[in-house]
Coordinates of C-alpha atoms and ligand atoms in Angstrom, one line a residue:
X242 CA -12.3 10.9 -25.6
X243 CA -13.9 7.9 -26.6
X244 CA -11.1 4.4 -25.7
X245 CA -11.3 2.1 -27.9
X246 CA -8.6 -0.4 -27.7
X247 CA -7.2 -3.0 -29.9
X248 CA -8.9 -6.6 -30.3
X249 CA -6.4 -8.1 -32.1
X250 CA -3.4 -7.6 -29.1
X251 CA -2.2 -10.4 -27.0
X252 CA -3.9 -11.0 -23.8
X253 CA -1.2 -9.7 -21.1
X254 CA -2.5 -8.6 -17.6
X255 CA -1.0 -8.0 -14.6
X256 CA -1.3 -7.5 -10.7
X257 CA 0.2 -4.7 -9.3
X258 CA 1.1 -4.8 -5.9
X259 CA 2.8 -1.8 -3.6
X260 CA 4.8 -4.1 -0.9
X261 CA 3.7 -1.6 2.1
X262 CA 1.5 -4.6 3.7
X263 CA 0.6 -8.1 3.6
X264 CA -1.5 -9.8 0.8
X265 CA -4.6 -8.5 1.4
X266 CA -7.9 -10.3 0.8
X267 CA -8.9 -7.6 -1.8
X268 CA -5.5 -7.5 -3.9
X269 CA -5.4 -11.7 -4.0
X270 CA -9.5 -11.4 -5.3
X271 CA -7.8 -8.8 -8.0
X272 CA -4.9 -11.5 -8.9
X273 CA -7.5 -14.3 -9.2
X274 CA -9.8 -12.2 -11.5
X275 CA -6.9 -11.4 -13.8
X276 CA -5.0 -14.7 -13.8
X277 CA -8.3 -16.2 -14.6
X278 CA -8.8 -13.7 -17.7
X279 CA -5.0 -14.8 -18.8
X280 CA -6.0 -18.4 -18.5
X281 CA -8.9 -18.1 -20.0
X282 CA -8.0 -16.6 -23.1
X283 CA -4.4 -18.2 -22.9
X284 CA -3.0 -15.1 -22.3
X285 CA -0.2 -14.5 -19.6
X286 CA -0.8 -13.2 -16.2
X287 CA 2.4 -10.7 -15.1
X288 CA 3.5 -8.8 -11.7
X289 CA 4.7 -6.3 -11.5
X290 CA 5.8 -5.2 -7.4
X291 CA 4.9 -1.1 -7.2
X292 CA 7.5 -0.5 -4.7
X293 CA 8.1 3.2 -5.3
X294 CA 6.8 4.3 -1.6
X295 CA 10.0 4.3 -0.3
X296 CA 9.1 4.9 3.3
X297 CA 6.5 2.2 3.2
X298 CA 7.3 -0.3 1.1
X299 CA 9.5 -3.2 2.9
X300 CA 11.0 -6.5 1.1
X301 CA 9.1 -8.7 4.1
X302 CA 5.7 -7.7 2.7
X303 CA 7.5 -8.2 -1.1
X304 CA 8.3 -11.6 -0.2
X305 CA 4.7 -12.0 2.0
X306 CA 2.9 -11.7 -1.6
X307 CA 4.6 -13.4 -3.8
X308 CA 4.5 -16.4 -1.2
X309 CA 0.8 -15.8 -0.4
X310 CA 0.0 -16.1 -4.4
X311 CA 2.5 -19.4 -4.8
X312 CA 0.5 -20.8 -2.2
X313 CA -2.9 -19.5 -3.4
X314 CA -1.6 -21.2 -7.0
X315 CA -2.1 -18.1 -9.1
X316 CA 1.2 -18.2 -10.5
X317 CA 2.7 -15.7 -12.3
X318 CA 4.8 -15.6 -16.1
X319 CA 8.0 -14.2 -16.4
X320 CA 9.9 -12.8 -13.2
X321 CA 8.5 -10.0 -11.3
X322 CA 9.0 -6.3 -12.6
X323 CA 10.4 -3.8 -9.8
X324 CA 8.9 -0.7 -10.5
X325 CA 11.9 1.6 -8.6
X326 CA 14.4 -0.2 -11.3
X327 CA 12.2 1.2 -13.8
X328 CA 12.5 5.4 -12.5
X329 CA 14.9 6.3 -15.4
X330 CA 12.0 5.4 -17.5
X331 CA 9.8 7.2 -15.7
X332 CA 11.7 10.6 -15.6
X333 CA 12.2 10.4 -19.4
X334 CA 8.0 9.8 -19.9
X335 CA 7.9 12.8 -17.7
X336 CA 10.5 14.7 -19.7
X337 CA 8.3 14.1 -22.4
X338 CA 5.5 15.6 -21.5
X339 CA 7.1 18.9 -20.4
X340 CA 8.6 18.9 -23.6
X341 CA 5.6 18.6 -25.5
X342 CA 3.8 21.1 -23.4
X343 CA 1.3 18.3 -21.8
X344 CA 3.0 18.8 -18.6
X345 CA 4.8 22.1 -16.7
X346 CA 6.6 22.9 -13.2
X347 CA 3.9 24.2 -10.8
X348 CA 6.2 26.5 -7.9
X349 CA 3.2 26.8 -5.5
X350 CA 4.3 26.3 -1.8
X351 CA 2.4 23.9 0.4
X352 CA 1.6 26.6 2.1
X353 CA 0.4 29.0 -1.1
X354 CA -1.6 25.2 -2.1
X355 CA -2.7 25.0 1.8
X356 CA -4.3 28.8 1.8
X357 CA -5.8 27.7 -1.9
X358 CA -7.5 24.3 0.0
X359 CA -8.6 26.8 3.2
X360 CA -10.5 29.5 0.6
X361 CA -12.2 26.5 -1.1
X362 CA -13.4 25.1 1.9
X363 CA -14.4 28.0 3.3
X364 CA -17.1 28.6 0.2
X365 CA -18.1 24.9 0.3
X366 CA -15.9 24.4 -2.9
X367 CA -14.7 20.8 -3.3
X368 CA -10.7 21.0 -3.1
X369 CA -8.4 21.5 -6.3
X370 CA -5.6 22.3 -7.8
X371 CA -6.8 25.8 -9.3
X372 CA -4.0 25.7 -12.1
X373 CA -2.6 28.7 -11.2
X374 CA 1.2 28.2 -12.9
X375 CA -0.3 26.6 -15.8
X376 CA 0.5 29.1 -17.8
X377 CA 3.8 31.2 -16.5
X378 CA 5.2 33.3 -18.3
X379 CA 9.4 32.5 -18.6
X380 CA 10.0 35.7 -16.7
X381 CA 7.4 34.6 -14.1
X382 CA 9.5 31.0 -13.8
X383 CA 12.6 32.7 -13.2
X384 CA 11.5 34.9 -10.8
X385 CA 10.2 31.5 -8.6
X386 CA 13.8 29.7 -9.5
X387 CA 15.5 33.1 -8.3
X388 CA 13.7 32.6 -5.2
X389 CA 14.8 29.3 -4.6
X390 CA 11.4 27.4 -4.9
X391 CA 11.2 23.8 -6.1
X392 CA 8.6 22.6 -8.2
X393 CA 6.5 19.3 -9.0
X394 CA 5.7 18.7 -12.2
X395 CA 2.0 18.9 -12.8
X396 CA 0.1 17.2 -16.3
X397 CA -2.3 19.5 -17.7
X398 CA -6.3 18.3 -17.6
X399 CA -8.6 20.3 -19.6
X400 CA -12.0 21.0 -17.1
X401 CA -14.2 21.0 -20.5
X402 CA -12.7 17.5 -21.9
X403 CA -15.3 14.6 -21.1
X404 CA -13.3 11.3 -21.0
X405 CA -14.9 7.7 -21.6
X406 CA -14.2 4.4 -21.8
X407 CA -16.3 0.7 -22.2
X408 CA -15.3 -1.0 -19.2
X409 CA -15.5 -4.5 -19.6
X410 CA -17.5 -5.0 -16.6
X411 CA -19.3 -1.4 -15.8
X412 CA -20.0 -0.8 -19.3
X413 CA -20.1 3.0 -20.6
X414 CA -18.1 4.7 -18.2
X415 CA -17.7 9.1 -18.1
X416 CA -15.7 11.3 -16.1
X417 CA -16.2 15.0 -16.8
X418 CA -12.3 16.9 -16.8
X419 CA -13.7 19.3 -14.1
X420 CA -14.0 16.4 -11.5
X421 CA -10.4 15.3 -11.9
X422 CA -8.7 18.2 -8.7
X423 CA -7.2 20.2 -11.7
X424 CA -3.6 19.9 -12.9
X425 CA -2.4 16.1 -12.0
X426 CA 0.9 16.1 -9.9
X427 CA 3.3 13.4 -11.8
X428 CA 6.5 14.1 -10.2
X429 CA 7.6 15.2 -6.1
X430 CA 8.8 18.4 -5.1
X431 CA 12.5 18.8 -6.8
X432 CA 15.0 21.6 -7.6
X433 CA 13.5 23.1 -11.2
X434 CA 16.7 21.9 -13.2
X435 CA 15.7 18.2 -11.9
X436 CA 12.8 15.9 -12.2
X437 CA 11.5 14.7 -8.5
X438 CA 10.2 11.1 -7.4
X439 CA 7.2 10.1 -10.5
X440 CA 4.0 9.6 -9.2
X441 CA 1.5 6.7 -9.3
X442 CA -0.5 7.3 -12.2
X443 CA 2.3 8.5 -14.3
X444 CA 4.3 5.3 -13.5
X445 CA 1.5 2.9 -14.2
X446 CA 0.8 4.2 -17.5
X447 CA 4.4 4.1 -18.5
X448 CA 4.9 0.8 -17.1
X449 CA 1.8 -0.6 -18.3
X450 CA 2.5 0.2 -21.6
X451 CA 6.6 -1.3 -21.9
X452 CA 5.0 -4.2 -20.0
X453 CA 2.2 -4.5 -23.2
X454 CA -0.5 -5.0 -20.8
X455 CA -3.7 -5.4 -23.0
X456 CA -6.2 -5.5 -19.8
X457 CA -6.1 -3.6 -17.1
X458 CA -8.3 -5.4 -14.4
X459 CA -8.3 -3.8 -11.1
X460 CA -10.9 -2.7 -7.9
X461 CA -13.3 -0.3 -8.8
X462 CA -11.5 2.2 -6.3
X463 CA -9.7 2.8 -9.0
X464 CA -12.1 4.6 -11.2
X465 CA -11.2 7.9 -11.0
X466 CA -7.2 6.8 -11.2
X467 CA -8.4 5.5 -14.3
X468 CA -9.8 8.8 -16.1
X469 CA -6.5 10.5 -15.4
X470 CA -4.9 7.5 -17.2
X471 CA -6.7 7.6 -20.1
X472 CA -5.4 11.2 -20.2
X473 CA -1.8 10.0 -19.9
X474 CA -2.0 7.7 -22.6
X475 CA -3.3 9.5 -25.2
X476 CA -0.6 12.5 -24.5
X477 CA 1.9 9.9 -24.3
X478 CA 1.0 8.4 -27.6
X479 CA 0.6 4.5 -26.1
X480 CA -2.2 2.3 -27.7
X481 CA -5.2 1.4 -24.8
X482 CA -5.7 -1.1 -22.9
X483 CA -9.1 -2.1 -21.9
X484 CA -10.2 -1.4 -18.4
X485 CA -12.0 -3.9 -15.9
X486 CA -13.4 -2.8 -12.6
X487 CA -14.1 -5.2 -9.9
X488 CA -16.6 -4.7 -7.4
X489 CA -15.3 -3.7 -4.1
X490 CA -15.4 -6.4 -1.1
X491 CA -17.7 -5.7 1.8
X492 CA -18.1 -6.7 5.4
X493 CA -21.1 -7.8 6.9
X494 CA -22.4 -4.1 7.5
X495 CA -22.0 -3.6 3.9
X496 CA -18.9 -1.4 4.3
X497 CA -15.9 -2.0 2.4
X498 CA -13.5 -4.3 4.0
X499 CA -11.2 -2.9 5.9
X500 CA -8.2 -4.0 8.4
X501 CA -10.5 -3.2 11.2
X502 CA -12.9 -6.6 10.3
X503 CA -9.7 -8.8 11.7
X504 CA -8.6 -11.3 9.5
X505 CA -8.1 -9.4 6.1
X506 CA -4.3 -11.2 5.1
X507 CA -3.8 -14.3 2.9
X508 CA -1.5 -15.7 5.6
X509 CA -4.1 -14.8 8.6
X510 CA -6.3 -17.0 6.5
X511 CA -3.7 -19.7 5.9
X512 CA -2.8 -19.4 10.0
X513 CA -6.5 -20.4 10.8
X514 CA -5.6 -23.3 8.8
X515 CA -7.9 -22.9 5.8
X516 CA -6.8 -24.2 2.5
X517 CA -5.2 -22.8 -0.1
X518 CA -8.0 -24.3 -2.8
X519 CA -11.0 -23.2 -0.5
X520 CA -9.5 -20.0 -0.3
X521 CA -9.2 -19.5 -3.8
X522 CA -11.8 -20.9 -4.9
X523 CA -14.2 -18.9 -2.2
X524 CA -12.4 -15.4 -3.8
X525 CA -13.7 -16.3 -7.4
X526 CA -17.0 -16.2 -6.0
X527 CA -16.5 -13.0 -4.3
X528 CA -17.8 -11.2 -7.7
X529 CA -18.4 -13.2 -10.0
X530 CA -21.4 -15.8 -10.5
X531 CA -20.3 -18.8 -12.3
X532 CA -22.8 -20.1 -15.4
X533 CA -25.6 -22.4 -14.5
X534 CA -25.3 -25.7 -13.4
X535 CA -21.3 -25.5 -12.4
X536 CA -22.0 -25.0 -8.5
X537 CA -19.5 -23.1 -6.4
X538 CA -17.0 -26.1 -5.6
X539 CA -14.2 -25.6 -8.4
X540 CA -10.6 -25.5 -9.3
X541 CA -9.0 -22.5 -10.3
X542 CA -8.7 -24.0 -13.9
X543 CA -12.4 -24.8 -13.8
X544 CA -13.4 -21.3 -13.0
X545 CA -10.8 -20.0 -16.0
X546 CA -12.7 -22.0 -18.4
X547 CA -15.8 -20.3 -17.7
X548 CA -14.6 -17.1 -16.8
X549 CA -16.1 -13.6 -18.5
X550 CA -16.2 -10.2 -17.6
X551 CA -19.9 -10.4 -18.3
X552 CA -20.8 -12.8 -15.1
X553 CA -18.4 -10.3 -12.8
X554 CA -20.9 -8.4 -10.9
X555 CA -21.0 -4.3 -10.7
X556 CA -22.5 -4.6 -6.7
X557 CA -19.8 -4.9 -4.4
X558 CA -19.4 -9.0 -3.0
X559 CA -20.3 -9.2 0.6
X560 CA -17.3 -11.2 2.6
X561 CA -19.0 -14.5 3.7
X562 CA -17.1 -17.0 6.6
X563 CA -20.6 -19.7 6.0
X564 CA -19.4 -20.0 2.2
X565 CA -16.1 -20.0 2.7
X566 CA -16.1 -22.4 5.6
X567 CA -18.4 -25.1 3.7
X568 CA -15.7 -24.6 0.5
X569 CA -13.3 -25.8 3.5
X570 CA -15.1 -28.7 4.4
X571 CA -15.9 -29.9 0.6
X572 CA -12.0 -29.4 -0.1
X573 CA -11.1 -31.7 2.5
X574 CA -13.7 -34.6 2.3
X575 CA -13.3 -34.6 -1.4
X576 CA -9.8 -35.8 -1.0
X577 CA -11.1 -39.0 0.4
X578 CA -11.1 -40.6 4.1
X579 CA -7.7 -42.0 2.8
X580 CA -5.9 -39.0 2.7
X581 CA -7.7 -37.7 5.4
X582 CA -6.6 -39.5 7.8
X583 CA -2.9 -39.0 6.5
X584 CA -3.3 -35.7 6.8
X585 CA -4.8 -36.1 10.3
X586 CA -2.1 -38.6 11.7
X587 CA 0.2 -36.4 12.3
X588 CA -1.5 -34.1 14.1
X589 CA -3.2 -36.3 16.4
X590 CA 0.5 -38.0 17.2
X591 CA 1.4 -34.1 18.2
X592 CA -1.0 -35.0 20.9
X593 CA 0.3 -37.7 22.1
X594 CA -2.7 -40.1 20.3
X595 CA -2.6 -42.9 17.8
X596 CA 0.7 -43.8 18.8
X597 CA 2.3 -47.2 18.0
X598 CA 3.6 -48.6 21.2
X599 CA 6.6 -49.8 19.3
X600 CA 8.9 -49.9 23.0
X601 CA 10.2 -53.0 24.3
X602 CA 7.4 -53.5 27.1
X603 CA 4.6 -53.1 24.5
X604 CA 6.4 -55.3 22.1
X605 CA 5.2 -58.5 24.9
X606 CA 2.4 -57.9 23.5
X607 CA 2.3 -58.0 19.7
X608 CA -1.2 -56.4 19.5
X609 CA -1.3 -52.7 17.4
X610 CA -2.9 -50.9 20.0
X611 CA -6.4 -49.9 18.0
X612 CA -6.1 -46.5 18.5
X613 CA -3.2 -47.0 16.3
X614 CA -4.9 -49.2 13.9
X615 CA -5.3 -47.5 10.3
X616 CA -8.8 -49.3 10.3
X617 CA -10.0 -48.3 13.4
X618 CA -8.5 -44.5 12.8
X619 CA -10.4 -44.7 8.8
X620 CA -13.5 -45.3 10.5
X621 CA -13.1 -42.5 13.0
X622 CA -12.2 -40.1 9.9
X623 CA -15.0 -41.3 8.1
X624 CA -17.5 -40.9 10.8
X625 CA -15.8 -36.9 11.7
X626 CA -15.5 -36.0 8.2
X627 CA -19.3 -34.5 7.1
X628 CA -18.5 -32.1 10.6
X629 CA -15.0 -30.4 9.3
X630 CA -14.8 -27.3 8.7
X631 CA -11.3 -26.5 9.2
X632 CA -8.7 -29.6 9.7
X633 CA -8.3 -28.4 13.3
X634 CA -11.4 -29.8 13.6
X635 CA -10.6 -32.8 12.8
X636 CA -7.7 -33.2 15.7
X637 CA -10.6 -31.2 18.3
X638 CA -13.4 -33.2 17.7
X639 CA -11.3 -36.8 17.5
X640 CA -10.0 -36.1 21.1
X641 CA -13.0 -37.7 23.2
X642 CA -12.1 -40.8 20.7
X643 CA -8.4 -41.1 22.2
X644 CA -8.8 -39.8 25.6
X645 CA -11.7 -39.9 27.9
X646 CA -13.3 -36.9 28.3
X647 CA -15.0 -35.3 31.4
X648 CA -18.6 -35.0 31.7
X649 CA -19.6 -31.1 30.9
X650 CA -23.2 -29.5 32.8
X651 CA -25.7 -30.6 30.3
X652 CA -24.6 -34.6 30.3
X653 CA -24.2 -34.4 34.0
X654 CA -27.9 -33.4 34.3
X655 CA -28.6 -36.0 31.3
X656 CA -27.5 -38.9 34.2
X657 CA -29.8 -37.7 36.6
X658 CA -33.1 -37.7 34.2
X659 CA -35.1 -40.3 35.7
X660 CA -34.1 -44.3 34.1
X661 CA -31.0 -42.9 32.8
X662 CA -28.8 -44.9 35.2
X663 CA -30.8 -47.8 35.3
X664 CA -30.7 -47.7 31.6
X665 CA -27.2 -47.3 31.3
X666 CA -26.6 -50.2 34.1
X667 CA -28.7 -52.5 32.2
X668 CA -26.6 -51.8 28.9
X669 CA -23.2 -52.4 30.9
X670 CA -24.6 -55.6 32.3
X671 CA -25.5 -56.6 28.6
X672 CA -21.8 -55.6 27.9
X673 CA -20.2 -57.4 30.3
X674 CA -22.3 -60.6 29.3
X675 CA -20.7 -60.3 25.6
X676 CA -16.8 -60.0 27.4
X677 CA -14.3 -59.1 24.6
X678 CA -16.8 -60.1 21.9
X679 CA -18.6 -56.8 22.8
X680 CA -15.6 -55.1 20.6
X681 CA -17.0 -57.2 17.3
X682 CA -21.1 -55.9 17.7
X683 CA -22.6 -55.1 14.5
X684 CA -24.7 -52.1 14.3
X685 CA -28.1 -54.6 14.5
X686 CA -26.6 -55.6 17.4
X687 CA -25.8 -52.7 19.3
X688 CA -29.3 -51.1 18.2
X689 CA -31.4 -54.6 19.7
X690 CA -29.1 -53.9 22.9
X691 CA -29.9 -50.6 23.6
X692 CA -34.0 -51.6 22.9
X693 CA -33.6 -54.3 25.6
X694 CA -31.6 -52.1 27.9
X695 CA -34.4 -49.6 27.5
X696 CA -36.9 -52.2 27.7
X697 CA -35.8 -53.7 31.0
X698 CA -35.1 -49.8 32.4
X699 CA -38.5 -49.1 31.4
X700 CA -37.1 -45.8 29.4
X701 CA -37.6 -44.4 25.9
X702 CA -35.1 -45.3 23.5
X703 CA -33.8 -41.7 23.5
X704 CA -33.3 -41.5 27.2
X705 CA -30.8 -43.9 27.2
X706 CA -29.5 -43.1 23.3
X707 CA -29.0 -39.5 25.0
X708 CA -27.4 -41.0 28.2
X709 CA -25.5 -43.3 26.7
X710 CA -24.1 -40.4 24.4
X711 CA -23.5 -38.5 27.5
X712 CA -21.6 -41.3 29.0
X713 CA -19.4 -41.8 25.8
X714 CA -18.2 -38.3 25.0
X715 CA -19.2 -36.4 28.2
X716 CA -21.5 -34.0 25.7
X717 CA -25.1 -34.3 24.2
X718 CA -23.8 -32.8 21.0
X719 CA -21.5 -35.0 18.8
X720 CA -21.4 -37.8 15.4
X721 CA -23.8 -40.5 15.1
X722 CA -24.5 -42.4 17.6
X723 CA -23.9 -45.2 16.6
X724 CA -21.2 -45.0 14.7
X725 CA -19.7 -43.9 17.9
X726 CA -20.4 -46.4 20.0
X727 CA -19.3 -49.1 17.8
X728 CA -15.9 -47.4 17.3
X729 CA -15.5 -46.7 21.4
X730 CA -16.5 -50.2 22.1
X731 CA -13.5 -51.7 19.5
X732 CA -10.8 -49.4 21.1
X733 CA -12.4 -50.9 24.9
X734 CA -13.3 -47.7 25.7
X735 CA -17.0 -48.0 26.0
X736 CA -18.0 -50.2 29.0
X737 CA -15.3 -48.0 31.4
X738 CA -17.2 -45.1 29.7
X739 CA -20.6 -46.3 30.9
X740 CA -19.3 -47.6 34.1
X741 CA -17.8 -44.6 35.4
X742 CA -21.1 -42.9 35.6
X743 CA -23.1 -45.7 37.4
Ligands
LIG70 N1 -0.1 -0.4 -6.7 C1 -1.5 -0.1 -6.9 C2 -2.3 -0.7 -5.8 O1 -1.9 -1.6 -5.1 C3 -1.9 -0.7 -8.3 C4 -3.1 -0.3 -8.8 C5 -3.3 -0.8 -10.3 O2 -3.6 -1.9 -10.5 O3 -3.0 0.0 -11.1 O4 -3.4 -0.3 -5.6

């Protein structure tokens, strides 16, 4: 069987979710790749919600996905199509096939099919279906119906039949008949006058087709699924689609990703507080290598405009928290120090910081407090900013700025390096000279300062740039310098800082 579809048909492609967890990592990667195909060739991106598990499926994981792809932006065309509505459908494509002799009632018990499996193993045979009511005679059906047995309905695939497709990503693609497990189950375990609960494959080829889907682009676990297809369309007498396969996602061991390597759901992701354009833009790159020169900072409509099967990898896309954690910090210092600091106001207020001392007693005097001054708190945003990950970060590592913060091991032993008091002491004398004007210092300023407190200390200049650093944020490790400095010494904070370890 050689699949050639249609050119010439409307783009349509669709996601197809089963509701019996939460948006997964690999199922968004699958909606990005295919609502960036629809966008791409201005086709339209559907979804469709595979609920047909019953047991498993549940309307809080429903709802779950279709929030976590709102918020990812992938939205979708057209309202969502339940699969259960559809069963009616189903049964009747089913019908079908027993009726023109594609499909028959298999009465095997599980434990005639269980016996089967046992034998099989037992001469190294890889389980399958061994066809054996393929072909019963009417007398042979009655007899089982007599007996009381149910019966699935099983579509016939012919062991000899070599089916092929062009997938648009893995190219020339075979599956010999032989390697499908025999006789396809379509239908559950039912009375033989009835039709039981349809299957997977049989329902996505049915619903496929009414839907018009033209592209079928889903993880490459889905191969062998796909073969069977094929089969089910050409007995059902529906035109193609064309076939993508995405490369699985792996974890750092190279395995496939799996609940087991924590955070796997769209809304874990979204709780650790990364955003929704990182995120997305992150899972386009988990696949597919964008052309030259267009980086690996973009929008979703960015990526669509360059999209193509032919830059989608067939290697599986190795999960990577680095990548995706720099996409986080690009996405929020490319929104400017502005908006930033909006975003960051309200989060450092939860904490009791920034606020304006708008109460009677303050109001004596008139002064904005500067931790509350949008200047003062622009600076701080731009001076955090190149070290944010995540905009937690931005609330963690602005705290020593608002509150003072206790001196941890390494700046304690910092102090007690030989000239690093004295230095310090020298530098909060020079302080003290200035008075209040000590809040205006320019940079030059601060940087001749620390020279002649190092000078008259008779210290390097980084013995009391690392003490002094020390002093400030009670850590060796922090922003510029400098920068710091300047900023501690407008809010007052500074000399106390210094003075407290003398
Ligand atoms: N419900 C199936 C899944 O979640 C859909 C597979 C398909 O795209 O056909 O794996």
């Amino acid at each position: 069987m050689g699949a050639e579809a249609s050119q010439t048909r409307p783009v349509r492609v669709r996601l197809a979710p089963s509701p019996t967890g939460t948006l997964h990592i690999g199922t968004a990667r699958t909606a990005v790749f295919n609502w960036l195909f629809a966008h791409h060739c201005g086709g339209q991106f559907l979804l469709r919600i595979e609920d047909t598990d019953k047991e498993r499926s549940k309307p809080e994981f429903t709802a779950n996905i279709l929030a976590g792809l709102q918020w990812l932006g992938l939205h979708w065309d057209g309202d969502p199509v339940i699969q259960s509505a559809r069963v009616e459908l189903h049964r009747a494509a089913i019908q079908q096939l027993l009726d023109s002799g594609h499909a028959y009632r298999c009465y095997a018990t599980e434990a005639e099919l269980t016996a089967m499996r046992e034998l099989q193993a037992a001469s190294k045979q890889a389980p399958r279906y061994d066809n054996r009511h393929r072909d019963l005679s009417p007398e042979q059906e009655q007899g089982f119906i007599a007996e009381g047995r149910e019966a699935v309905v099983r579509f016939r695939i012919d062991d000899n039949r070599t089916i092929s497709w062009c997938d648009l990503v893995r190219g020339t693609m075979r599956w010999s008949g032989a390697d499908l497990g025999g006789d396809m189950v379509i239908a559950r375990r039912a009375p033989a006058d009835q039709i039981g609960d349809p299957l997977y494959n049989l329902v996505v080829v049915v619903d496929d087709a009414a839907m018009a889907i033209s592209h079928v682009i889903r993880g490459e676990d889905h191969l062998a699924n796909t073969a069977k297809q094929l089969l089910l369309y050409e007995a059902l007498g529906y035109p193609l689609p064309e076939f993508a396969h995405t490369p699985l996602i792996l974890n750092k061991e190279g395995k496939k990703l799996s609940k087991r390597d924590g955070v796997t759901s769209i809304s874990d992701f979204q709780a650790m507080g990364y955003t929704a354009q990182a995120l997305a833009n992150y899972m386009t790159l988990l696949g597919w290598s964008p052309p030259e020169g267009m980086g690996e900072r973009f929008s979703l409509a960015e990526a669509a405009a360059a999209f193509g099967f032919e830059r989608v990898n067939k290697a599986g896309a190795r999960f990577d928290w680095d990548k995706l954690n720099w996409l986080n910090g690009q996405v929020l210092r490319e929104q400017g120090a502005d908006a930033l600091r909006g975003q960051l106001l309200p989060l450092w207020v939860a904490r009791g910081w920034a606020v304006q001392r708008e109460t009677a007693e303050a109001a004596a005097d008139a002064i904005i407090p500067v931790h509350a001054d949008p200047a003062w708190q622009l600076a701080l945003v731009e001076l955090l900013a190149p070290s944010l990950t995540l905009l937690a970060d931005g609330v963690e590592q602005a705290e020593p700025f608002f509150t003072t913060p206790p001196l941890n091991q390494a700046a304690a032993a910092q102090l007690e390096t030989e000239g690093a008091r004295p230095a310090l002491a020298a530098l909060a004398a020079a302080l003290e000279k200035h008075g209040p004007a000590a809040a205006a210092l320019s940079g030059d300023q601060a940087q001749a300062l620390l020279g002649e407190a190092a000078t008259a200390a008779g210290v390097k200049k980084g013995v009391i740039m690392k003490s002094l650093r020390a002093a400030l944020l009670g850590s060796l490790q922090g922003p510029d310098l400098l920068t710091t400095w300047l900023l501690l010494m407008r809010s007052n904070d500074a000399l106390p800082r210094i003075q407290r370890c003398l």
